[in-house]
């Protein structure tokens, strides 16, 4: 039996570090060195991740309308500074400007002469100065009853020859089943959509200012009249949008009975069409523009537009420039360098586009310049400062490469704008209406919103009076729509 077996409590010296020699200590040194290297690598990786997290946090906390797609209304309010900068340019019109001073109104409904008999100081009779010029002052004011109520009395008639029986037709702008005329309804319609008044405020204005009672049911019937009158022209405008031409498209969210829908828009130089759809997918783009659209499509980089057929496509430079603004204040020098170089290229492309429209260069020179800017952009993308661009710059570089043929279409086709502002401008009233009303409650209400804003934007593009044109549509309800 061994000593260990005989004495279980005895301590063995075979495993003592002092007795293992140099081999043992060298192994311990090697293990500690490997562990230090592993920890050092881990610390370096964590430092890189911390820098990236700081960059992401900075982007999220410093988002505004200049460096992201955030609307200006969401920007934080900034108090004006104490130091007031002097204006470099003089206020007012330039020298030689014709001016736009209004000299009275186009018509005068009544002329009233105001006279004095007694002196307001001493009370003595006054004598009129015959050779002094008359002072005229025109005032536009609401009358006590701005709305006139007319009762049409129509006796029944019968034809002795064919036995026809009936009544005379109501004047233009009047309906058999409605007590409110077309012009009053047109004003209410503009107040609801062009003025963004809620139904409650529409009723309040009609009852207090116009002095006419208006119930909730009558207001709903009035909006149904809008829907019925606008639909034929809306269909005709939609057909026009699907024809060849330059079309700017965009989309925004819209609530329908508490459910999130999407309001899509397509604009041309004279016509705008919006429609409400349940999704944000490519099938809605095909519904808007058609399967065989052969025009030029201008949009942002949303993936739904990538599957849409078009002769040419133009991606919005304003969107990419806002992201470059965000990169310009990055913590990483490579991001700032990338933003600076790409900014120079995009600015030169915009400058050449403006020179063409100012008549300074020809179309062939503009088209040739596209080759130059594309070569400059490719050089920047292929030559990062380090082994590769940082994450944010790399994402933008990949976006440039993914839509390579769609960034400078406006240089080959000058009728195309380098940004998508037309579509965003058309959607802005819808966004305001969404914030005021909270959305629509029914499908016909959502469809009416799309048709009304299509009508208002189309009238703005055509330079027409929206109230008068809406009255014309209400008066011609049931007749063929006018040409776009």
Coordinates of N, CA and C in Angstrom, one line a residue, residues 27 207 269 299 324 387 417 443:
X27 N 4.8 27.9 -20.5 CA 3.4 27.6 -20.9 C 2.4 28.6 -20.3
X207 N -73.2 78.5 -40.9 CA -74.3 79.0 -40.0 C -74.1 80.3 -39.4
X269 N -47.2 68.0 -66.0 CA -47.2 69.4 -66.0 C -48.6 70.1 -65.8
X299 N -38.9 59.4 -59.3 CA -39.3 58.9 -58.0 C -38.1 58.9 -57.0
X324 N -26.5 63.0 -47.7 CA -25.1 63.5 -47.8 C -24.9 64.6 -46.7
X387 N -9.6 50.7 -46.9 CA -9.9 49.5 -47.6 C -11.3 49.5 -48.2
X417 N -36.9 66.8 -64.3 CA -36.3 67.6 -63.2 C -35.4 66.7 -62.4
X443 N -64.8 54.2 -47.1 CA -64.1 54.0 -48.3 C -64.5 55.1 -49.3

